[in-house]
PDB file of C-alpha atoms (C1' of nucleotides) in Angstrom:
ATOM      1  CA  MET A 697       0.000   0.000   0.000  1.00  0.00           C
ATOM      2  CA  LYS A 698       1.440   3.331  -1.085  1.00  0.00           C
ATOM      3  CA  ALA A 699       1.875   6.097   1.415  1.00  0.00           C
ATOM      4  CA  ARG A 700      -0.904   8.630   1.012  1.00  0.00           C
ATOM      5  CA  ARG A 701      -0.035  11.160  -1.669  1.00  0.00           C
ATOM      6  CA  ASP A 702       1.016  14.629  -0.728  1.00  0.00           C
ATOM      7  CA  VAL A 703      -1.046  17.466  -2.136  1.00  0.00           C
ATOM      8  CA  PHE A 704       2.009  19.739  -2.270  1.00  0.00           C
ATOM      9  CA  GLN A 705       3.751  17.284  -4.483  1.00  0.00           C
ATOM     10  CA  ALA A 706       0.653  16.828  -6.588  1.00  0.00           C
ATOM     11  CA  ILE A 707       0.380  20.517  -7.431  1.00  0.00           C
ATOM     12  CA  ALA A 708       4.080  20.827  -8.136  1.00  0.00           C
ATOM     13  CA  ASP A 709       3.487  19.723 -11.698  1.00  0.00           C
ATOM     14  CA  PRO A 710       2.124  22.419 -14.036  1.00  0.00           C
ATOM     15  CA  THR A 711       0.050  19.943 -16.027  1.00  0.00           C
ATOM     16  CA  ARG A 712      -1.724  18.870 -12.883  1.00  0.00           C
ATOM     17  CA  ARG A 713      -2.394  22.465 -11.868  1.00  0.00           C
ATOM     18  CA  ALA A 714      -3.843  23.027 -15.317  1.00  0.00           C
ATOM     19  CA  ILE A 715      -6.086  19.997 -14.878  1.00  0.00           C
ATOM     20  CA  ILE A 716      -7.385  21.469 -11.634  1.00  0.00           C
ATOM     21  CA  GLY A 717      -8.063  24.683 -13.522  1.00  0.00           C
ATOM     22  CA  LEU A 718     -10.045  22.834 -16.151  1.00  0.00           C
ATOM     23  CA  LEU A 719     -12.099  20.927 -13.636  1.00  0.00           C
ATOM     24  CA  ALA A 720     -12.922  24.165 -11.872  1.00  0.00           C
ATOM     25  CA  LYS A 721     -14.997  25.122 -14.893  1.00  0.00           C
ATOM     26  CA  GLN A 722     -16.794  21.819 -15.084  1.00  0.00           C
ATOM     27  CA  THR A 723     -16.649  18.130 -14.435  1.00  0.00           C
ATOM     28  CA  GLN A 724     -15.125  16.346 -17.373  1.00  0.00           C
ATOM     29  CA  THR A 725     -14.281  12.887 -18.542  1.00  0.00           C
ATOM     30  CA  LEU A 726     -10.682  11.810 -18.640  1.00  0.00           C
ATOM     31  CA  ASN A 727     -10.624  11.988 -22.402  1.00  0.00           C
ATOM     32  CA  THR A 728     -11.989  15.501 -22.689  1.00  0.00           C
ATOM     33  CA  VAL A 729      -9.383  16.588 -20.169  1.00  0.00           C
ATOM     34  CA  ALA A 730      -6.688  14.879 -22.248  1.00  0.00           C
ATOM     35  CA  ASP A 731      -7.828  16.790 -25.342  1.00  0.00           C
ATOM     36  CA  ASN A 732      -6.489  19.950 -23.727  1.00  0.00           C
ATOM     37  CA  PHE A 733      -2.947  18.703 -23.523  1.00  0.00           C
ATOM     38  CA  ASN A 734      -0.295  17.768 -25.953  1.00  0.00           C
ATOM     39  CA  MET A 735       0.375  14.386 -24.484  1.00  0.00           C
ATOM     40  CA  SER A 736      -0.939  10.861 -24.597  1.00  0.00           C
ATOM     41  CA  GLN A 737      -4.036   9.617 -22.814  1.00  0.00           C
ATOM     42  CA  PRO A 738      -2.045   7.315 -20.515  1.00  0.00           C
ATOM     43  CA  ALA A 739       0.018  10.298 -19.405  1.00  0.00           C
ATOM     44  CA  ILE A 740      -3.127  12.159 -18.377  1.00  0.00           C
ATOM     45  CA  SER A 741      -4.441   8.992 -16.791  1.00  0.00           C
ATOM     46  CA  LYS A 742      -1.351   8.888 -14.602  1.00  0.00           C
ATOM     47  CA  HIS A 743      -1.664  12.531 -13.620  1.00  0.00           C
ATOM     48  CA  MET A 744      -5.283  11.944 -12.757  1.00  0.00           C
ATOM     49  CA  ARG A 745      -4.347   9.018 -10.579  1.00  0.00           C
ATOM     50  CA  ILE A 746      -1.946  11.172  -8.602  1.00  0.00           C
ATOM     51  CA  LEU A 747      -4.606  13.829  -8.223  1.00  0.00           C
ATOM     52  CA  THR A 748      -7.126  11.311  -6.950  1.00  0.00           C
ATOM     53  CA  GLU A 749      -4.618   9.726  -4.611  1.00  0.00           C
ATOM     54  CA  CYS A 750      -4.165  12.977  -2.755  1.00  0.00           C
ATOM     55  CA  GLY A 751      -7.868  13.686  -2.785  1.00  0.00           C
ATOM     56  CA  LEU A 752      -7.745  16.592  -5.187  1.00  0.00           C
ATOM     57  CA  VAL A 753      -9.869  14.853  -7.773  1.00  0.00           C
ATOM     58  CA  VAL A 754     -12.763  12.466  -7.440  1.00  0.00           C
ATOM     59  CA  MET A 755     -13.444  10.050 -10.257  1.00  0.00           C
ATOM     60  CA  ILE A 756     -16.737   8.294 -10.729  1.00  0.00           C
ATOM     61  CA  LYS A 757     -17.143   5.530 -13.222  1.00  0.00           C
ATOM     62  CA  GLN A 758     -20.136   5.984 -15.439  1.00  0.00           C
ATOM     63  CA  GLY A 759     -20.353   3.353 -18.102  1.00  0.00           C
ATOM     64  CA  ARG A 760     -17.055   3.315 -19.859  1.00  0.00           C
ATOM     65  CA  GLU A 761     -16.314   6.919 -18.919  1.00  0.00           C
ATOM     66  CA  ARG A 762     -14.622   8.319 -15.861  1.00  0.00           C
ATOM     67  CA  HIS A 763     -16.180  11.546 -14.727  1.00  0.00           C
ATOM     68  CA  CYS A 764     -13.568  13.660 -13.021  1.00  0.00           C
ATOM     69  CA  SER A 765     -14.341  16.424 -10.608  1.00  0.00           C
ATOM     70  CA  ALA A 766     -12.023  18.540  -8.504  1.00  0.00           C
ATOM     71  CA  ASN A 767     -12.318  18.403  -4.747  1.00  0.00           C
ATOM     72  CA  PHE A 768     -11.048  21.843  -3.872  1.00  0.00           C
ATOM     73  CA  LYS A 769     -11.280  21.197  -0.159  1.00  0.00           C
ATOM     74  CA  ALA A 770      -7.970  19.387  -0.537  1.00  0.00           C
ATOM     75  CA  LEU A 771      -6.393  22.732  -1.397  1.00  0.00           C
ATOM     76  CA  GLU A 772      -7.199  24.127   1.997  1.00  0.00           C
ATOM     77  CA  GLU A 773      -4.011  22.647   3.391  1.00  0.00           C
ATOM     78  CA  VAL A 774      -1.976  24.486   0.775  1.00  0.00           C
ATOM     79  CA  ALA A 775      -3.807  27.755   1.207  1.00  0.00           C
ATOM     80  CA  GLN A 776      -3.408  27.624   4.951  1.00  0.00           C
ATOM     81  CA  TRP A 777       0.240  26.767   4.766  1.00  0.00           C
ATOM     82  CA  ALA A 778       0.971  29.698   2.495  1.00  0.00           C
ATOM     83  CA  GLU A 779      -1.330  32.079   4.301  1.00  0.00           C
ATOM     84  CA  GLN A 780       0.283  31.514   7.671  1.00  0.00           C
ATOM     85  CA  TYR A 781       3.153  33.578   6.303  1.00  0.00           C
ATOM     86  CA  ARG A 782       1.034  36.306   4.793  1.00  0.00           C
ATOM     87  CA  SER A 783       1.584  38.623   7.722  1.00  0.00           C
ATOM     88  CA  PHE A 784       5.290  38.426   6.974  1.00  0.00           C
ATOM     89  CA  TRP A 785       5.055  39.514   3.414  1.00  0.00           C
ATOM     90  CA  SER A 786       2.331  42.051   3.901  1.00  0.00           C
ATOM     91  CA  SER A 787       4.198  43.673   6.753  1.00  0.00           C
ATOM     92  CA  ARG A 788       7.520  45.391   6.437  1.00  0.00           C
ATOM     93  CA  LEU A 789       9.263  42.362   7.793  1.00  0.00           C
ATOM     94  CA  ASP A 790      10.457  40.676   4.684  1.00  0.00           C
ATOM     95  CA  ALA A 791      13.732  38.995   3.972  1.00  0.00           C
ATOM     96  CA  LEU A 792      15.840  41.839   2.702  1.00  0.00           C
ATOM     97  CA  GLU A 793      14.816  44.119   5.482  1.00  0.00           C
ATOM     98  CA  ASN A 794      15.533  41.462   8.065  1.00  0.00           C
ATOM     99  CA  LEU A 795      18.989  41.051   6.724  1.00  0.00           C
ATOM    100  CA  LEU A 796      19.640  44.739   6.365  1.00  0.00           C
ATOM    101  CA  ASN A 797      18.485  45.436   9.884  1.00  0.00           C
ATOM    102  CA  GLU A 798      20.661  42.684  11.132  1.00  0.00           C
ATOM    103  CA  SER A 799      23.783  43.999   9.489  1.00  0.00           C
ATOM    104  CA  ASP A 800      23.207  47.555  10.740  1.00  0.00           C
TER     105      ASP A 800
ATOM    106  CA  MET B1204      21.464  29.455 -17.678  1.00  0.00           C
ATOM    107  CA  LYS B1205      18.869  27.440 -15.813  1.00  0.00           C
ATOM    108  CA  ALA B1206      15.221  28.210 -16.286  1.00  0.00           C
ATOM    109  CA  ARG B1207      13.966  30.146 -13.291  1.00  0.00           C
ATOM    110  CA  ARG B1208      12.884  27.807 -10.527  1.00  0.00           C
ATOM    111  CA  ASP B1209       9.261  27.197  -9.845  1.00  0.00           C
ATOM    112  CA  VAL B1210       8.059  27.996  -6.346  1.00  0.00           C
ATOM    113  CA  PHE B1211       5.453  25.225  -6.505  1.00  0.00           C
ATOM    114  CA  GLN B1212       8.158  22.713  -7.123  1.00  0.00           C
ATOM    115  CA  ALA B1213      10.300  24.228  -4.404  1.00  0.00           C
ATOM    116  CA  ILE B1214       7.669  23.781  -1.721  1.00  0.00           C
ATOM    117  CA  ALA B1215       6.828  20.256  -2.853  1.00  0.00           C
ATOM    118  CA  ASP B1216       9.598  18.913  -0.673  1.00  0.00           C
ATOM    119  CA  PRO B1217       8.766  18.648   3.035  1.00  0.00           C
ATOM    120  CA  THR B1218      12.319  19.457   4.102  1.00  0.00           C
ATOM    121  CA  ARG B1219      12.166  22.701   2.184  1.00  0.00           C
ATOM    122  CA  ARG B1220       8.825  23.607   3.737  1.00  0.00           C
ATOM    123  CA  ALA B1221      10.359  22.925   7.121  1.00  0.00           C
ATOM    124  CA  ILE B1222      13.251  25.219   6.289  1.00  0.00           C
ATOM    125  CA  ILE B1223      10.795  27.979   5.456  1.00  0.00           C
ATOM    126  CA  GLY B1224       9.154  27.347   8.806  1.00  0.00           C
ATOM    127  CA  LEU B1225      12.452  27.697  10.594  1.00  0.00           C
ATOM    128  CA  LEU B1226      13.369  30.897   8.821  1.00  0.00           C
ATOM    129  CA  ALA B1227      10.006  32.344   9.746  1.00  0.00           C
ATOM    130  CA  LYS B1228      11.156  32.414  13.346  1.00  0.00           C
ATOM    131  CA  GLN B1229      14.477  34.006  12.592  1.00  0.00           C
ATOM    132  CA  THR B1230      17.236  34.458  10.095  1.00  0.00           C
ATOM    133  CA  GLN B1231      19.773  31.679  10.438  1.00  0.00           C
ATOM    134  CA  THR B1232      23.034  30.555   8.992  1.00  0.00           C
ATOM    135  CA  LEU B1233      23.110  27.540   6.756  1.00  0.00           C
ATOM    136  CA  ASN B1234      24.740  25.460   9.454  1.00  0.00           C
ATOM    137  CA  THR B1235      22.244  26.232  12.172  1.00  0.00           C
ATOM    138  CA  VAL B1236      19.486  25.332   9.741  1.00  0.00           C
ATOM    139  CA  ALA B1237      21.236  22.065   8.966  1.00  0.00           C
ATOM    140  CA  ASP B1238      21.388  21.221  12.677  1.00  0.00           C
ATOM    141  CA  ASN B1239      17.638  20.777  12.593  1.00  0.00           C
ATOM    142  CA  PHE B1240      17.690  17.992  10.072  1.00  0.00           C
ATOM    143  CA  ASN B1241      18.942  14.486   9.989  1.00  0.00           C
ATOM    144  CA  MET B1242      20.936  14.902   6.817  1.00  0.00           C
ATOM    145  CA  SER B1243      24.299  16.133   5.670  1.00  0.00           C
ATOM    146  CA  GLN B1244      25.156  19.796   5.363  1.00  0.00           C
ATOM    147  CA  PRO B1245      25.655  19.574   1.575  1.00  0.00           C
ATOM    148  CA  ALA B1246      22.106  18.233   1.304  1.00  0.00           C
ATOM    149  CA  ILE B1247      20.783  21.310   3.108  1.00  0.00           C
ATOM    150  CA  SER B1248      23.018  23.468   0.962  1.00  0.00           C
ATOM    151  CA  LYS B1249      21.330  22.056  -2.112  1.00  0.00           C
ATOM    152  CA  HIS B1250      17.862  22.624  -0.717  1.00  0.00           C
ATOM    153  CA  MET B1251      18.827  26.163   0.108  1.00  0.00           C
ATOM    154  CA  ARG B1252      20.023  26.729  -3.410  1.00  0.00           C
ATOM    155  CA  ILE B1253      16.665  25.648  -4.787  1.00  0.00           C
ATOM    156  CA  LEU B1254      14.911  27.932  -2.347  1.00  0.00           C
ATOM    157  CA  THR B1255      17.034  30.887  -3.355  1.00  0.00           C
ATOM    158  CA  GLU B1256      16.642  30.128  -7.047  1.00  0.00           C
ATOM    159  CA  CYS B1257      12.903  30.573  -6.809  1.00  0.00           C
ATOM    160  CA  GLY B1258      13.228  33.624  -4.619  1.00  0.00           C
ATOM    161  CA  LEU B1259      11.902  32.043  -1.445  1.00  0.00           C
ATOM    162  CA  VAL B1260      15.127  32.545   0.434  1.00  0.00           C
ATOM    163  CA  VAL B1261      17.707  35.279   0.331  1.00  0.00           C
ATOM    164  CA  MET B1262      21.251  34.478   1.323  1.00  0.00           C
ATOM    165  CA  ILE B1263      23.777  37.060   2.285  1.00  0.00           C
ATOM    166  CA  LYS B1264      27.402  36.195   2.733  1.00  0.00           C
ATOM    167  CA  GLN B1265      28.824  37.510   5.946  1.00  0.00           C
ATOM    168  CA  GLY B1266      32.334  36.412   6.518  1.00  0.00           C
ATOM    169  CA  ARG B1267      32.402  32.683   6.120  1.00  0.00           C
ATOM    170  CA  GLU B1268      28.754  32.382   7.029  1.00  0.00           C
ATOM    171  CA  ARG B1269      25.673  32.504   4.837  1.00  0.00           C
ATOM    172  CA  HIS B1270      22.810  34.279   6.520  1.00  0.00           C
ATOM    173  CA  CYS B1271      19.561  32.879   5.225  1.00  0.00           C
ATOM    174  CA  SER B1272      16.272  34.671   5.412  1.00  0.00           C
ATOM    175  CA  ALA B1273      12.910  33.739   3.941  1.00  0.00           C
ATOM    176  CA  ASN B1274      11.295  36.011   1.416  1.00  0.00           C
ATOM    177  CA  PHE B1275       7.665  35.226   2.040  1.00  0.00           C
ATOM    178  CA  LYS B1276       6.508  37.439  -0.772  1.00  0.00           C
ATOM    179  CA  ALA B1277       7.397  34.577  -3.091  1.00  0.00           C
ATOM    180  CA  LEU B1278       4.598  32.605  -1.463  1.00  0.00           C
ATOM    181  CA  GLU B1279       2.008  35.013  -2.696  1.00  0.00           C
ATOM    182  CA  GLU B1280       1.800  33.150  -5.983  1.00  0.00           C
ATOM    183  CA  VAL B1281       0.993  29.936  -4.161  1.00  0.00           C
ATOM    184  CA  ALA B1282      -1.513  31.526  -1.823  1.00  0.00           C
ATOM    185  CA  GLN B1283      -3.289  33.199  -4.693  1.00  0.00           C
ATOM    186  CA  TRP B1284      -3.391  30.078  -6.773  1.00  0.00           C
ATOM    187  CA  ALA B1285      -4.960  28.066  -3.975  1.00  0.00           C
ATOM    188  CA  GLU B1286      -7.248  30.848  -2.838  1.00  0.00           C
ATOM    189  CA  GLN B1287      -8.803  31.327  -6.244  1.00  0.00           C
ATOM    190  CA  TYR B1288     -10.593  28.053  -5.558  1.00  0.00           C
ATOM    191  CA  ARG B1289     -11.640  28.870  -2.038  1.00  0.00           C
ATOM    192  CA  SER B1290     -15.156  29.818  -3.090  1.00  0.00           C
ATOM    193  CA  PHE B1291     -15.524  26.298  -4.428  1.00  0.00           C
ATOM    194  CA  TRP B1292     -14.652  24.533  -1.249  1.00  0.00           C
ATOM    195  CA  SER B1293     -16.349  26.948   1.090  1.00  0.00           C
ATOM    196  CA  SER B1294     -19.570  26.797  -0.894  1.00  0.00           C
ATOM    197  CA  ARG B1295     -21.690  23.729  -1.354  1.00  0.00           C
ATOM    198  CA  LEU B1296     -20.194  23.181  -4.784  1.00  0.00           C
ATOM    199  CA  ASP B1297     -17.603  20.606  -4.077  1.00  0.00           C
ATOM    200  CA  ALA B1298     -16.643  17.569  -6.060  1.00  0.00           C
ATOM    201  CA  LEU B1299     -18.934  14.957  -4.653  1.00  0.00           C
ATOM    202  CA  GLU B1300     -21.950  17.164  -4.856  1.00  0.00           C
ATOM    203  CA  ASN B1301     -21.160  18.094  -8.414  1.00  0.00           C
ATOM    204  CA  LEU B1302     -21.017  14.489  -9.364  1.00  0.00           C
ATOM    205  CA  LEU B1303     -24.096  13.542  -7.437  1.00  0.00           C
ATOM    206  CA  ASN B1304     -26.093  16.355  -8.925  1.00  0.00           C
ATOM    207  CA  GLU B1305     -24.933  15.340 -12.331  1.00  0.00           C
ATOM    208  CA  SER B1306     -26.030  11.744 -11.987  1.00  0.00           C
ATOM    209  CA  ASP B1307     -29.482  12.684 -10.633  1.00  0.00           C
TER     210      ASP B1307
ATOM    211  C1'  DA C 400     -21.046 -11.192 -32.715  1.00  0.00           C
ATOM    212  C1'  DT C 401     -18.078  -7.262 -34.378  1.00  0.00           C
ATOM    213  C1'  DG C 402     -16.104  -3.180 -34.024  1.00  0.00           C
ATOM    214  C1'  DA C 403     -15.290   1.267 -32.034  1.00  0.00           C
ATOM    215  C1'  DT C 404     -14.613   3.958 -27.719  1.00  0.00           C
ATOM    216  C1'  DA C 405     -12.934   5.053 -23.066  1.00  0.00           C
ATOM    217  C1'  DT C 406      -9.936   3.944 -20.124  1.00  0.00           C
ATOM    218  C1'  DA C 407      -6.321   1.255 -17.446  1.00  0.00           C
ATOM    219  C1'  DT C 408      -2.093  -1.391 -17.156  1.00  0.00           C
ATOM    220  C1'  DA C 409       2.466  -2.808 -18.327  1.00  0.00           C
ATOM    221  C1'  DA C 410       6.922  -2.372 -19.935  1.00  0.00           C
ATOM    222  C1'  DC C 411      10.101   0.708 -21.042  1.00  0.00           C
ATOM    223  C1'  DC C 412      13.047   4.965 -21.060  1.00  0.00           C
ATOM    224  C1'  DA C 413      15.502   9.468 -20.125  1.00  0.00           C
ATOM    225  C1'  DT C 414      15.784  12.854 -16.840  1.00  0.00           C
ATOM    226  C1'  DT C 415      15.312  14.734 -12.388  1.00  0.00           C
ATOM    227  C1'  DT C 416      15.437  14.373  -7.508  1.00  0.00           C
ATOM    228  C1'  DG C 417      17.335  13.954  -3.098  1.00  0.00           C
ATOM    229  C1'  DG C 418      20.605  12.059  -0.896  1.00  0.00           C
ATOM    230  C1'  DT C 419      25.635  10.555  -0.128  1.00  0.00           C
ATOM    231  C1'  DT C 420      30.884  11.117   0.327  1.00  0.00           C
ATOM    232  C1'  DT C 421      34.965  13.413  -0.864  1.00  0.00           C
ATOM    233  C1'  DA C 422      37.406  17.189  -2.045  1.00  0.00           C
ATOM    234  C1'  DG C 423      38.051  22.280  -2.496  1.00  0.00           C
ATOM    235  C1'  DT C 424      37.942  27.351  -0.879  1.00  0.00           C
ATOM    236  C1'  DA C 425      37.636  31.241   1.948  1.00  0.00           C
ATOM    237  C1'  DA C 426      37.393  33.315   6.452  1.00  0.00           C
ATOM    238  C1'  DA C 427      38.286  33.000  11.553  1.00  0.00           C
ATOM    239  C1'  DA C 428      40.784  31.436  15.365  1.00  0.00           C
ATOM    240  C1'  DC C 429      44.922  30.049  17.413  1.00  0.00           C
TER     241       DC C 429
ATOM    242  C1'  DG D 397      51.310  30.031   9.328  1.00  0.00           C
ATOM    243  C1'  DT D 398      48.606  26.201  10.670  1.00  0.00           C
ATOM    244  C1'  DT D 399      44.165  24.524  11.843  1.00  0.00           C
ATOM    245  C1'  DT D 400      39.177  24.971  12.385  1.00  0.00           C
ATOM    246  C1'  DT D 401      35.010  26.395  10.599  1.00  0.00           C
ATOM    247  C1'  DA D 402      31.434  27.329   7.154  1.00  0.00           C
ATOM    248  C1'  DC D 403      30.358  26.486   3.242  1.00  0.00           C
ATOM    249  C1'  DT D 404      30.437  25.161  -2.072  1.00  0.00           C
ATOM    250  C1'  DA D 405      31.360  21.966  -5.770  1.00  0.00           C
ATOM    251  C1'  DA D 406      32.020  17.584  -7.825  1.00  0.00           C
ATOM    252  C1'  DA D 407      31.246  12.825  -8.535  1.00  0.00           C
ATOM    253  C1'  DC D 408      28.341   9.428  -7.664  1.00  0.00           C
ATOM    254  C1'  DC D 409      23.997   6.709  -6.778  1.00  0.00           C
ATOM    255  C1'  DA D 410      19.204   4.782  -6.120  1.00  0.00           C
ATOM    256  C1'  DA D 411      14.745   5.935  -6.629  1.00  0.00           C
ATOM    257  C1'  DA D 412      11.110   8.763  -8.369  1.00  0.00           C
ATOM    258  C1'  DT D 413       9.072  11.417 -12.141  1.00  0.00           C
ATOM    259  C1'  DG D 414       6.932  12.196 -16.421  1.00  0.00           C
ATOM    260  C1'  DG D 415       6.646  10.726 -20.556  1.00  0.00           C
ATOM    261  C1'  DT D 416       6.233   7.012 -24.359  1.00  0.00           C
ATOM    262  C1'  DT D 417       4.150   2.798 -26.990  1.00  0.00           C
ATOM    263  C1'  DA D 418       1.725  -1.400 -26.948  1.00  0.00           C
ATOM    264  C1'  DT D 419      -1.725  -4.217 -24.955  1.00  0.00           C
ATOM    265  C1'  DA D 420      -5.753  -5.429 -22.239  1.00  0.00           C
ATOM    266  C1'  DT D 421     -10.551  -4.645 -20.631  1.00  0.00           C
ATOM    267  C1'  DA D 422     -14.991  -3.130 -20.330  1.00  0.00           C
ATOM    268  C1'  DT D 423     -18.809  -0.723 -22.385  1.00  0.00           C
ATOM    269  C1'  DC D 424     -21.514   1.033 -26.144  1.00  0.00           C
ATOM    270  C1'  DA D 425     -23.040   0.977 -31.004  1.00  0.00           C
ATOM    271  C1'  DT D 426     -24.144  -1.691 -35.104  1.00  0.00           C
TER     272       DT D 426
END
DNA sequence: ATGATATATAACCATTTGGTTTAGTAAAAC
DNA sequence: GTTTTACTAAACCAAATGGTTATATATCAT
């Protein structure tokens, strides 16, 4: 049994972020998703597997089609991680100033 | 010349996220950062290089030491990307419901 | 039944990743 | 000036990543 996929790793790939973007507009089948990319269907299939493994996408089998839908809740972890540092970048306390103050 | 590093890829690694967390508390030298991890100093050096290449960390040479400081502004891209989908997960329109509605 | 369609699975491959150890180099301490 | 110290760079390695093509499987259409 594989260790549960990491959502940070899942969104590291630009193709997978683009897939999320597509699914935000509407649920799509795997094939219609694949039409948007310049790569083979198995490649998209693999990306989709990674996305489902970390909970970012839910796939439901309907006949011979797989209907794919994004589960944006899984992005909360990412948003929260990044946002915890927002006060740092929105304040005056960013990296350069830290360093400059330090060397004063 | 290497293509500019991607911040999404940079934060995909848990060690690098931990480094960001450390630098949020205070600027540190490369060595003091390395003390927090169970890996060699060159390994941390490499992580730090990736972090600086995508702008997440700023390093300033001071004598023989490298003072490392996080530049949280570089996280804005990540926060914004994730947040654009917040309305989806905070509303009732999440994946499962989409699919269930569809198959009604 | 036969064939087309939608997808998964397998086998394969090149490249990247994340680590290692072993030098090097530059600054500080003695 | 010799030795630590802080780090970088190089050479190496196993494993993971992201793609391919070819094949299998299940469903739908005829």
